[in-house]
Amino acid sequence: MTTATFKGKISLDIRDSKPDWTPFLAKKAPKDSPNVLVVLYDDTGLAAWEPFGGRIEMPTLKKLADRGLRFSQWHTTALCSPTRSCFLTGRNHHQNGFATISEAASGFPGYNSHIPPQCASMATVLREAGWSTFWVGKNHNIPVDEWTMGASKKRWPLAQGYDRYYGFVGGETNNWYPDLAEDNHYIDQPYLPEQGYHLSKDLADKALEFIRDSRQTEPDKPWYLWFCPGANHAPHHAPSEFIDKYRGRFDDGYEAYREWALPRMIERGIMPKGTQLTPLNPMAEGTFSPADAVRPWDTLSADEKRLFSRMAEVYAGFSEYTDSQVGRIVEYLEESGQLDNTLVIYCADNGASGEGSPNGSVNEGKFANGYPDDIEQNLMLIDKLGSPDTYNHYPTGWAAAFSTPFRMFKRYSYQGGVADPLVISWPRGMRARGQVRSQYHHCTDIVPTILDCCGVSFPKTVDGYEQVPLPGVSMRYSFDQPHAPTRKETQYYEMLGTRGIWHRGWKAVTEHGPMTDLGHFDKDRWQLFHTEVDRSEARDLTEQYPDRLKKLIALWTTEAEKYNVLPLSDLGLMGLLKMEFKPPVPESGQFVYYPGTSEVPERSAANTHGVSFKVLADIEFTPRTQGVIFAHGSRFGGHSLFVKDGKVYYSYNFLGIAPEQKLVGEAPKSGEHVVGVEFTKERSGSFQESYGPAKLYIDDKVVAQSEIRTMTGHFAITGEGLCIGRDGGDAVSSEYEPNFDFTDGKLGRVVFDVGKDAYIDVEAHLAAAIARD
């Protein structure tokens, strides 16, 4: 990136000098340069959406597909953060340090989730070339050690080349009560569900605001918008009218769906004639996690079928509702005359998600805590699925169905994890309409495609750092050449210990599931598929072509060394929890927090999971004091200390499972007091949950006590951080509504103590913590 030379004249007197604004003004994009709109969904298999042969109606996507192209062999990394890093920089996910999601990062070059400056973002390049740049929605590419307000912001969107950002930082969020960030700071949601709030609508509102503001002042300046809704990631939330539209449409079950979808995919040209279905459970026993197994539909009870069908209906409604919000953006572009010269890329970041377990879930947090779902408990909430009362996810059977005709789903290097829908529409830049393109491509090809269409080259250096070359190829050659040979030669795959390599129409894959703790990668069985003719990977050709397989395995090793792929990790949940980033614990074991501050992201807050802990709060009471002292989590998992109606409550919500665990005592009427809670872990349960006595203190007196169980994983996969003096987002306890802020009293410091010392003198503890602060 170069700076223009000053061509004016400088003399002693300004009257004898000649100004030149050229070096100081922003560079302008060439006339008639296109806008760029990238819509990136989550967790969507190739067989989910109607334009690709599925049952989920997507009117906006269909409109764009009819005006553009559908791509039948476009691929991702099999997981969200890694794929999104490819969209961000154009490099392979391990080059970006994103071998896995940011929450599961570990201290290795390919796994640390810190994008190196040698992999600068495309937005940085486009902004320098004269585009406005906006990012709306899911981020998931900020390393967890930089989520806090006191951390560096150099890997937040603004420092990654985006003029504006609005969305959520982690991998998922509650669509009714999201954890939101704007530019470089966290914010509260603008209004509540009872006032009509849903995240998809809010994100579309903000996207339109960004575009309109830019057009108002710079009408000729092109823009790039990366629009990343929460859909279709869990929790699956949508207005009831969109969910009810699909009532009964999935009652035939997921095996029937696969049989129904494949012929439609062949008819539409998404799959070649002769494509075969793969088995519902295609992997050998012992090579994958039991949590990824599919229960055959005919083995389910009538109630289970009813529940599982409803879960698919909710997912479908969520997807279509979000498409309708994207439609508002597209309609505005059409009305304002911008759509014809807007390059629209509409796609998903990985295959359908199997994280709902074989039984589905009303609270996806159970998956992250290694805790099984209970069918009877889930059935009790069947009529509330998709509402604020659930955090639901469908069972693995629907992941297999929406990934028809492939093996497996998200997290796997089989096609079920990496083959995704992609539509590209650019009426002014392509002659083709409503056609299918079958060239083999990958998410690393998106950045080269956008830059090619914009007429911009990636510079050799950015901000003084020599740049890693882009490994991808532009897909633009295929726009008006349906039979052009694939220009991509090779693409490696690795995700959570699963491995694959594609080269010139052939693909080798290991039969080794993610998160299995199997290890022994040198003993993996490799399978060989000729994907140019066997798109579903139904026929293993290992015995017929052993030499070809050996060459592909050697090629994978070469690519792995080139792109920082090693070491391989198939760690299970507990292993990941041990490896994840944890904030350093002070020698005292005490963390001190204050009211009037932003929420603290869970992975940077005092860790109360699986350990003994105590919390102390210095409070000046009045007869009218009430509100939250601290809250961490939500109704689906969390704990809260609060004052209500003259009583002090401590509530621990274990994965949203009733009954809510509560300790209650009389609140002081006036004066300064220390309120505290202590949990002593005494034993672990069958699923590593912790059991032990909890005591509620007012000063040095125990006012209530009971045995409780606490969570070993996290309160939320992402979001729902620790709040002091309030409960941001969804309320932890059913005893109060959102925005139950602390009032009519004075809340001082709140001290979390995860040290091993006993809870003896709470006032001395608090004084010591204050003295060290």
mmCIF file with all atom_site columns, N, CA, C and O in Angstrom, residues 93-134:
data_model
loop_
_atom_site.group_PDB
_atom_site.id
_atom_site.type_symbol
_atom_site.label_atom_id
_atom_site.label_alt_id
_atom_site.label_comp_id
_atom_site.label_asym_id
_atom_site.label_entity_id
_atom_site.label_seq_id
_atom_site.pdbx_PDB_ins_code
_atom_site.Cartn_x
_atom_site.Cartn_y
_atom_site.Cartn_z
_atom_site.occupancy
_atom_site.B_iso_or_equiv
_atom_site.pdbx_formal_charge
_atom_site.auth_seq_id
_atom_site.auth_comp_id
_atom_site.auth_asym_id
_atom_site.auth_atom_id
_atom_site.pdbx_PDB_model_num
ATOM 1   N N  . HIS A 1 93  ? -7.288  -22.044 7.241  1.00 0.00 ? 93  HIS A N  1
ATOM 2   C CA . HIS A 1 93  ? -7.612  -21.779 8.647  1.00 0.00 ? 93  HIS A CA 1
ATOM 3   C C  . HIS A 1 93  ? -6.432  -21.962 9.585  1.00 0.00 ? 93  HIS A C  1
ATOM 4   O O  . HIS A 1 93  ? -6.278  -21.189 10.541 1.00 0.00 ? 93  HIS A O  1
ATOM 5   N N  . HIS A 1 94  ? -5.570  -22.932 9.341  1.00 0.00 ? 94  HIS A N  1
ATOM 6   C CA . HIS A 1 94  ? -4.410  -23.096 10.215 1.00 0.00 ? 94  HIS A CA 1
ATOM 7   C C  . HIS A 1 94  ? -3.404  -21.953 10.025 1.00 0.00 ? 94  HIS A C  1
ATOM 8   O O  . HIS A 1 94  ? -2.699  -21.584 10.971 1.00 0.00 ? 94  HIS A O  1
ATOM 9   N N  . GLN A 1 95  ? -3.313  -21.400 8.831  1.00 0.00 ? 95  GLN A N  1
ATOM 10  C CA . GLN A 1 95  ? -2.457  -20.224 8.629  1.00 0.00 ? 95  GLN A CA 1
ATOM 11  C C  . GLN A 1 95  ? -2.927  -19.057 9.492  1.00 0.00 ? 95  GLN A C  1
ATOM 12  O O  . GLN A 1 95  ? -2.121  -18.240 9.942  1.00 0.00 ? 95  GLN A O  1
ATOM 13  N N  . ASN A 1 96  ? -4.226  -18.988 9.700  1.00 0.00 ? 96  ASN A N  1
ATOM 14  C CA . ASN A 1 96  ? -4.810  -17.919 10.509 1.00 0.00 ? 96  ASN A CA 1
ATOM 15  C C  . ASN A 1 96  ? -4.751  -18.208 12.008 1.00 0.00 ? 96  ASN A C  1
ATOM 16  O O  . ASN A 1 96  ? -5.190  -17.369 12.804 1.00 0.00 ? 96  ASN A O  1
ATOM 17  N N  . GLY A 1 97  ? -4.255  -19.382 12.382 1.00 0.00 ? 97  GLY A N  1
ATOM 18  C CA . GLY A 1 97  ? -4.285  -19.770 13.791 1.00 0.00 ? 97  GLY A CA 1
ATOM 19  C C  . GLY A 1 97  ? -5.641  -20.281 14.224 1.00 0.00 ? 97  GLY A C  1
ATOM 20  O O  . GLY A 1 97  ? -5.912  -20.408 15.421 1.00 0.00 ? 97  GLY A O  1
ATOM 21  N N  . PHE A 1 98  ? -6.514  -20.608 13.259 1.00 0.00 ? 98  PHE A N  1
ATOM 22  C CA . PHE A 1 98  ? -7.877  -21.022 13.570 1.00 0.00 ? 98  PHE A CA 1
ATOM 23  C C  . PHE A 1 98  ? -8.128  -22.468 13.161 1.00 0.00 ? 98  PHE A C  1
ATOM 24  O O  . PHE A 1 98  ? -9.027  -22.761 12.380 1.00 0.00 ? 98  PHE A O  1
ATOM 25  N N  . ALA A 1 99  ? -7.345  -23.379 13.738 1.00 0.00 ? 99  ALA A N  1
ATOM 26  C CA . ALA A 1 99  ? -7.597  -24.802 13.509 1.00 0.00 ? 99  ALA A CA 1
ATOM 27  C C  . ALA A 1 99  ? -8.959  -25.204 14.035 1.00 0.00 ? 99  ALA A C  1
ATOM 28  O O  . ALA A 1 99  ? -9.583  -26.134 13.535 1.00 0.00 ? 99  ALA A O  1
ATOM 29  N N  . THR A 1 100 ? -9.429  -24.465 15.051 1.00 0.00 ? 100 THR A N  1
ATOM 30  C CA . THR A 1 100 ? -10.716 -24.776 15.663 1.00 0.00 ? 100 THR A CA 1
ATOM 31  C C  . THR A 1 100 ? -11.378 -23.467 16.077 1.00 0.00 ? 100 THR A C  1
ATOM 32  O O  . THR A 1 100 ? -10.907 -22.388 15.711 1.00 0.00 ? 100 THR A O  1
ATOM 33  N N  . ILE A 1 101 ? -12.483 -23.560 16.814 1.00 0.00 ? 101 ILE A N  1
ATOM 34  C CA . ILE A 1 101 ? -13.161 -22.338 17.249 1.00 0.00 ? 101 ILE A CA 1
ATOM 35  C C  . ILE A 1 101 ? -12.286 -21.595 18.255 1.00 0.00 ? 101 ILE A C  1
ATOM 36  O O  . ILE A 1 101 ? -11.458 -22.178 18.944 1.00 0.00 ? 101 ILE A O  1
ATOM 37  N N  . SER A 1 102 ? -12.492 -20.296 18.366 1.00 0.00 ? 102 SER A N  1
ATOM 38  C CA . SER A 1 102 ? -11.659 -19.483 19.242 1.00 0.00 ? 102 SER A CA 1
ATOM 39  C C  . SER A 1 102 ? -11.769 -19.935 20.693 1.00 0.00 ? 102 SER A C  1
ATOM 40  O O  . SER A 1 102 ? -10.789 -19.855 21.451 1.00 0.00 ? 102 SER A O  1
ATOM 41  N N  . GLU A 1 103 ? -12.937 -20.439 21.103 1.00 0.00 ? 103 GLU A N  1
ATOM 42  C CA . GLU A 1 103 ? -13.115 -20.876 22.482 1.00 0.00 ? 103 GLU A CA 1
ATOM 43  C C  . GLU A 1 103 ? -12.291 -22.114 22.811 1.00 0.00 ? 103 GLU A C  1
ATOM 44  O O  . GLU A 1 103 ? -12.053 -22.412 23.984 1.00 0.00 ? 103 GLU A O  1
ATOM 45  N N  . ALA A 1 104 ? -11.854 -22.869 21.810 1.00 0.00 ? 104 ALA A N  1
ATOM 46  C CA . ALA A 1 104 ? -11.089 -24.098 22.030 1.00 0.00 ? 104 ALA A CA 1
ATOM 47  C C  . ALA A 1 104 ? -9.640  -23.943 21.583 1.00 0.00 ? 104 ALA A C  1
ATOM 48  O O  . ALA A 1 104 ? -8.950  -24.931 21.328 1.00 0.00 ? 104 ALA A O  1
ATOM 49  N N  . ALA A 1 105 ? -9.163  -22.712 21.497 1.00 0.00 ? 105 ALA A N  1
ATOM 50  C CA . ALA A 1 105 ? -7.797  -22.462 21.052 1.00 0.00 ? 105 ALA A CA 1
ATOM 51  C C  . ALA A 1 105 ? -6.787  -23.048 22.030 1.00 0.00 ? 105 ALA A C  1
ATOM 52  O O  . ALA A 1 105 ? -7.062  -23.230 23.218 1.00 0.00 ? 105 ALA A O  1
ATOM 53  N N  . SER A 1 106 ? -5.594  -23.334 21.514 1.00 0.00 ? 106 SER A N  1
ATOM 54  C CA . SER A 1 106 ? -4.490  -23.792 22.356 1.00 0.00 ? 106 SER A CA 1
ATOM 55  C C  . SER A 1 106 ? -3.203  -23.167 21.824 1.00 0.00 ? 106 SER A C  1
ATOM 56  O O  . SER A 1 106 ? -3.162  -22.655 20.704 1.00 0.00 ? 106 SER A O  1
ATOM 57  N N  . GLY A 1 107 ? -2.147  -23.226 22.615 1.00 0.00 ? 107 GLY A N  1
ATOM 58  C CA . GLY A 1 107 ? -0.945  -22.464 22.326 1.00 0.00 ? 107 GLY A CA 1
ATOM 59  C C  . GLY A 1 107 ? -0.023  -23.075 21.293 1.00 0.00 ? 107 GLY A C  1
ATOM 60  O O  . GLY A 1 107 ? 1.145   -23.357 21.587 1.00 0.00 ? 107 GLY A O  1
ATOM 61  N N  . PHE A 1 108 ? -0.506  -23.271 20.076 1.00 0.00 ? 108 PHE A N  1
ATOM 62  C CA . PHE A 1 108 ? 0.300   -23.760 18.959 1.00 0.00 ? 108 PHE A CA 1
ATOM 63  C C  . PHE A 1 108 ? 0.077   -22.836 17.759 1.00 0.00 ? 108 PHE A C  1
ATOM 64  O O  . PHE A 1 108 ? -0.973  -22.192 17.648 1.00 0.00 ? 108 PHE A O  1
ATOM 65  N N  . PRO A 1 109 ? 1.049   -22.764 16.835 1.00 0.00 ? 109 PRO A N  1
ATOM 66  C CA . PRO A 1 109 ? 0.929   -21.808 15.719 1.00 0.00 ? 109 PRO A CA 1
ATOM 67  C C  . PRO A 1 109 ? -0.376  -21.903 14.944 1.00 0.00 ? 109 PRO A C  1
ATOM 68  O O  . PRO A 1 109 ? -0.979  -20.887 14.606 1.00 0.00 ? 109 PRO A O  1
ATOM 69  N N  . GLY A 1 110 ? -0.849  -23.102 14.673 1.00 0.00 ? 110 GLY A N  1
ATOM 70  C CA . GLY A 1 110 ? -2.076  -23.233 13.901 1.00 0.00 ? 110 GLY A CA 1
ATOM 71  C C  . GLY A 1 110 ? -3.343  -23.223 14.713 1.00 0.00 ? 110 GLY A C  1
ATOM 72  O O  . GLY A 1 110 ? -4.440  -23.292 14.153 1.00 0.00 ? 110 GLY A O  1
ATOM 73  N N  . TYR A 1 111 ? -3.221  -23.089 16.047 1.00 0.00 ? 111 TYR A N  1
ATOM 74  C CA . TYR A 1 111 ? -4.358  -23.328 16.938 1.00 0.00 ? 111 TYR A CA 1
ATOM 75  C C  . TYR A 1 111 ? -4.644  -22.186 17.914 1.00 0.00 ? 111 TYR A C  1
ATOM 76  O O  . TYR A 1 111 ? -5.525  -22.312 18.748 1.00 0.00 ? 111 TYR A O  1
ATOM 77  N N  . ASN A 1 112 ? -3.911  -21.093 17.844 1.00 0.00 ? 112 ASN A N  1
ATOM 78  C CA . ASN A 1 112 ? -3.965  -20.099 18.920 1.00 0.00 ? 112 ASN A CA 1
ATOM 79  C C  . ASN A 1 112 ? -5.031  -19.037 18.736 1.00 0.00 ? 112 ASN A C  1
ATOM 80  O O  . ASN A 1 112 ? -5.234  -18.213 19.619 1.00 0.00 ? 112 ASN A O  1
ATOM 81  N N  . SER A 1 113 ? -5.687  -18.972 17.601 1.00 0.00 ? 113 SER A N  1
ATOM 82  C CA . SER A 1 113 ? -6.780  -18.041 17.261 1.00 0.00 ? 113 SER A CA 1
ATOM 83  C C  . SER A 1 113 ? -6.345  -16.574 17.206 1.00 0.00 ? 113 SER A C  1
ATOM 84  O O  . SER A 1 113 ? -7.185  -15.683 17.238 1.00 0.00 ? 113 SER A O  1
ATOM 85  N N  . HIS A 1 114 ? -5.063  -16.317 17.071 1.00 0.00 ? 114 HIS A N  1
ATOM 86  C CA . HIS A 1 114 ? -4.551  -14.952 16.884 1.00 0.00 ? 114 HIS A CA 1
ATOM 87  C C  . HIS A 1 114 ? -4.099  -14.825 15.427 1.00 0.00 ? 114 HIS A C  1
ATOM 88  O O  . HIS A 1 114 ? -3.037  -15.343 15.056 1.00 0.00 ? 114 HIS A O  1
ATOM 89  N N  . ILE A 1 115 ? -4.893  -14.185 14.609 1.00 0.00 ? 115 ILE A N  1
ATOM 90  C CA . ILE A 1 115 ? -4.547  -14.046 13.201 1.00 0.00 ? 115 ILE A CA 1
ATOM 91  C C  . ILE A 1 115 ? -3.263  -13.227 13.079 1.00 0.00 ? 115 ILE A C  1
ATOM 92  O O  . ILE A 1 115 ? -3.197  -12.089 13.573 1.00 0.00 ? 115 ILE A O  1
ATOM 93  N N  . PRO A 1 116 ? -2.234  -13.765 12.439 1.00 0.00 ? 116 PRO A N  1
ATOM 94  C CA . PRO A 1 116 ? -0.958  -13.036 12.359 1.00 0.00 ? 116 PRO A CA 1
ATOM 95  C C  . PRO A 1 116 ? -1.047  -11.868 11.373 1.00 0.00 ? 116 PRO A C  1
ATOM 96  O O  . PRO A 1 116 ? -1.846  -11.898 10.430 1.00 0.00 ? 116 PRO A O  1
ATOM 97  N N  . PRO A 1 117 ? -0.237  -10.834 11.576 1.00 0.00 ? 117 PRO A N  1
ATOM 98  C CA . PRO A 1 117 ? -0.285  -9.677  10.670 1.00 0.00 ? 117 PRO A CA 1
ATOM 99  C C  . PRO A 1 117 ? 0.134   -10.015 9.245  1.00 0.00 ? 117 PRO A C  1
ATOM 100 O O  . PRO A 1 117 ? -0.170  -9.263  8.314  1.00 0.00 ? 117 PRO A O  1
ATOM 101 N N  . GLN A 1 118 ? 0.807   -11.156 9.055  1.00 0.00 ? 118 GLN A N  1
ATOM 102 C CA . GLN A 1 118 ? 1.170   -11.583 7.697  1.00 0.00 ? 118 GLN A CA 1
ATOM 103 C C  . GLN A 1 118 ? -0.038  -12.108 6.923  1.00 0.00 ? 118 GLN A C  1
ATOM 104 O O  . GLN A 1 118 ? 0.064   -12.371 5.729  1.00 0.00 ? 118 GLN A O  1
ATOM 105 N N  . CYS A 1 119 ? -1.170  -12.251 7.622  1.00 0.00 ? 119 CYS A N  1
ATOM 106 C CA . CYS A 1 119 ? -2.428  -12.671 6.988  1.00 0.00 ? 119 CYS A CA 1
ATOM 107 C C  . CYS A 1 119 ? -3.447  -11.544 7.149  1.00 0.00 ? 119 CYS A C  1
ATOM 108 O O  . CYS A 1 119 ? -4.463  -11.697 7.834  1.00 0.00 ? 119 CYS A O  1
ATOM 109 N N  . ALA A 1 120 ? -3.183  -10.425 6.563  1.00 0.00 ? 120 ALA A N  1
ATOM 110 C CA . ALA A 1 120 ? -4.067  -9.260  6.684  1.00 0.00 ? 120 ALA A CA 1
ATOM 111 C C  . ALA A 1 120 ? -5.426  -9.565  6.074  1.00 0.00 ? 120 ALA A C  1
ATOM 112 O O  . ALA A 1 120 ? -5.577  -10.434 5.209  1.00 0.00 ? 120 ALA A O  1
ATOM 113 N N  . SER A 1 121 ? -6.434  -8.830  6.524  1.00 0.00 ? 121 SER A N  1
ATOM 114 C CA . SER A 1 121 ? -7.798  -9.081  6.062  1.00 0.00 ? 121 SER A CA 1
ATOM 115 C C  . SER A 1 121 ? -8.074  -8.456  4.707  1.00 0.00 ? 121 SER A C  1
ATOM 116 O O  . SER A 1 121 ? -7.444  -7.465  4.314  1.00 0.00 ? 121 SER A O  1
ATOM 117 N N  . MET A 1 122 ? -9.045  -9.034  4.017  1.00 0.00 ? 122 MET A N  1
ATOM 118 C CA . MET A 1 122 ? -9.488  -8.459  2.751  1.00 0.00 ? 122 MET A CA 1
ATOM 119 C C  . MET A 1 122 ? -10.099 -7.088  2.965  1.00 0.00 ? 122 MET A C  1
ATOM 120 O O  . MET A 1 122 ? -9.960  -6.188  2.120  1.00 0.00 ? 122 MET A O  1
ATOM 121 N N  . ALA A 1 123 ? -10.780 -6.886  4.091  1.00 0.00 ? 123 ALA A N  1
ATOM 122 C CA . ALA A 1 123 ? -11.401 -5.589  4.360  1.00 0.00 ? 123 ALA A CA 1
ATOM 123 C C  . ALA A 1 123 ? -10.355 -4.489  4.429  1.00 0.00 ? 123 ALA A C  1
ATOM 124 O O  . ALA A 1 123 ? -10.591 -3.363  3.972  1.00 0.00 ? 123 ALA A O  1
ATOM 125 N N  . THR A 1 124 ? -9.198  -4.789  4.997  1.00 0.00 ? 124 THR A N  1
ATOM 126 C CA . THR A 1 124 ? -8.112  -3.804  5.036  1.00 0.00 ? 124 THR A CA 1
ATOM 127 C C  . THR A 1 124 ? -7.721  -3.381  3.631  1.00 0.00 ? 124 THR A C  1
ATOM 128 O O  . THR A 1 124 ? -7.507  -2.196  3.347  1.00 0.00 ? 124 THR A O  1
ATOM 129 N N  . VAL A 1 125 ? -7.651  -4.359  2.742  1.00 0.00 ? 125 VAL A N  1
ATOM 130 C CA . VAL A 1 125 ? -7.262  -4.087  1.359  1.00 0.00 ? 125 VAL A CA 1
ATOM 131 C C  . VAL A 1 125 ? -8.355  -3.314  0.632  1.00 0.00 ? 125 VAL A C  1
ATOM 132 O O  . VAL A 1 125 ? -8.081  -2.326  -0.068 1.00 0.00 ? 125 VAL A O  1
ATOM 133 N N  . LEU A 1 126 ? -9.608  -3.733  0.785  1.00 0.00 ? 126 LEU A N  1
ATOM 134 C CA . LEU A 1 126 ? -10.704 -3.045  0.106  1.00 0.00 ? 126 LEU A CA 1
ATOM 135 C C  . LEU A 1 126 ? -10.884 -1.626  0.636  1.00 0.00 ? 126 LEU A C  1
ATOM 136 O O  . LEU A 1 126 ? -11.164 -0.697  -0.137 1.00 0.00 ? 126 LEU A O  1
ATOM 137 N N  . ARG A 1 127 ? -10.744 -1.426  1.941  1.00 0.00 ? 127 ARG A N  1
ATOM 138 C CA . ARG A 1 127 ? -10.886 -0.079  2.491  1.00 0.00 ? 127 ARG A CA 1
ATOM 139 C C  . ARG A 1 127 ? -9.821  0.847   1.918  1.00 0.00 ? 127 ARG A C  1
ATOM 140 O O  . ARG A 1 127 ? -10.110 1.985   1.547  1.00 0.00 ? 127 ARG A O  1
ATOM 141 N N  . GLU A 1 128 ? -8.601  0.340   1.823  1.00 0.00 ? 128 GLU A N  1
ATOM 142 C CA . GLU A 1 128 ? -7.514  1.146   1.253  1.00 0.00 ? 128 GLU A CA 1
ATOM 143 C C  . GLU A 1 128 ? -7.766  1.441   -0.220 1.00 0.00 ? 128 GLU A C  1
ATOM 144 O O  . GLU A 1 128 ? -7.350  2.479   -0.745 1.00 0.00 ? 128 GLU A O  1
ATOM 145 N N  . ALA A 1 129 ? -8.482  0.521   -0.896 1.00 0.00 ? 129 ALA A N  1
ATOM 146 C CA . ALA A 1 129 ? -8.753  0.689   -2.333 1.00 0.00 ? 129 ALA A CA 1
ATOM 147 C C  . ALA A 1 129 ? -9.969  1.558   -2.606 1.00 0.00 ? 129 ALA A C  1
ATOM 148 O O  . ALA A 1 129 ? -10.297 1.808   -3.769 1.00 0.00 ? 129 ALA A O  1
ATOM 149 N N  . GLY A 1 130 ? -10.690 1.991   -1.558 1.00 0.00 ? 130 GLY A N  1
ATOM 150 C CA . GLY A 1 130 ? -11.790 2.921   -1.767 1.00 0.00 ? 130 GLY A CA 1
ATOM 151 C C  . GLY A 1 130 ? -13.171 2.413   -1.443 1.00 0.00 ? 130 GLY A C  1
ATOM 152 O O  . GLY A 1 130 ? -14.160 3.055   -1.796 1.00 0.00 ? 130 GLY A O  1
ATOM 153 N N  . TRP A 1 131 ? -13.288 1.282   -0.752 1.00 0.00 ? 131 TRP A N  1
ATOM 154 C CA . TRP A 1 131 ? -14.590 0.741   -0.357 1.00 0.00 ? 131 TRP A CA 1
ATOM 155 C C  . TRP A 1 131 ? -14.903 1.093   1.102  1.00 0.00 ? 131 TRP A C  1
ATOM 156 O O  . TRP A 1 131 ? -13.993 1.112   1.948  1.00 0.00 ? 131 TRP A O  1
ATOM 157 N N  . SER A 1 132 ? -16.163 1.355   1.405  1.00 0.00 ? 132 SER A N  1
ATOM 158 C CA . SER A 1 132 ? -16.621 1.347   2.786  1.00 0.00 ? 132 SER A CA 1
ATOM 159 C C  . SER A 1 132 ? -16.741 -0.105  3.211  1.00 0.00 ? 132 SER A C  1
ATOM 160 O O  . SER A 1 132 ? -17.130 -0.967  2.406  1.00 0.00 ? 132 SER A O  1
ATOM 161 N N  . THR A 1 133 ? -16.423 -0.405  4.464  1.00 0.00 ? 133 THR A N  1
ATOM 162 C CA . THR A 1 133 ? -16.397 -1.801  4.900  1.00 0.00 ? 133 THR A CA 1
ATOM 163 C C  . THR A 1 133 ? -17.196 -1.962  6.187  1.00 0.00 ? 133 THR A C  1
ATOM 164 O O  . THR A 1 133 ? -16.958 -1.264  7.171  1.00 0.00 ? 133 THR A O  1
ATOM 165 N N  . PHE A 1 134 ? -18.131 -2.911  6.175  1.00 0.00 ? 134 PHE A N  1
ATOM 166 C CA . PHE A 1 134 ? -19.025 -3.132  7.320  1.00 0.00 ? 134 PHE A CA 1
ATOM 167 C C  . PHE A 1 134 ? -19.077 -4.624  7.659  1.00 0.00 ? 134 PHE A C  1
ATOM 168 O O  . PHE A 1 134 ? -19.089 -5.470  6.773  1.00 0.00 ? 134 PHE A O  1
#
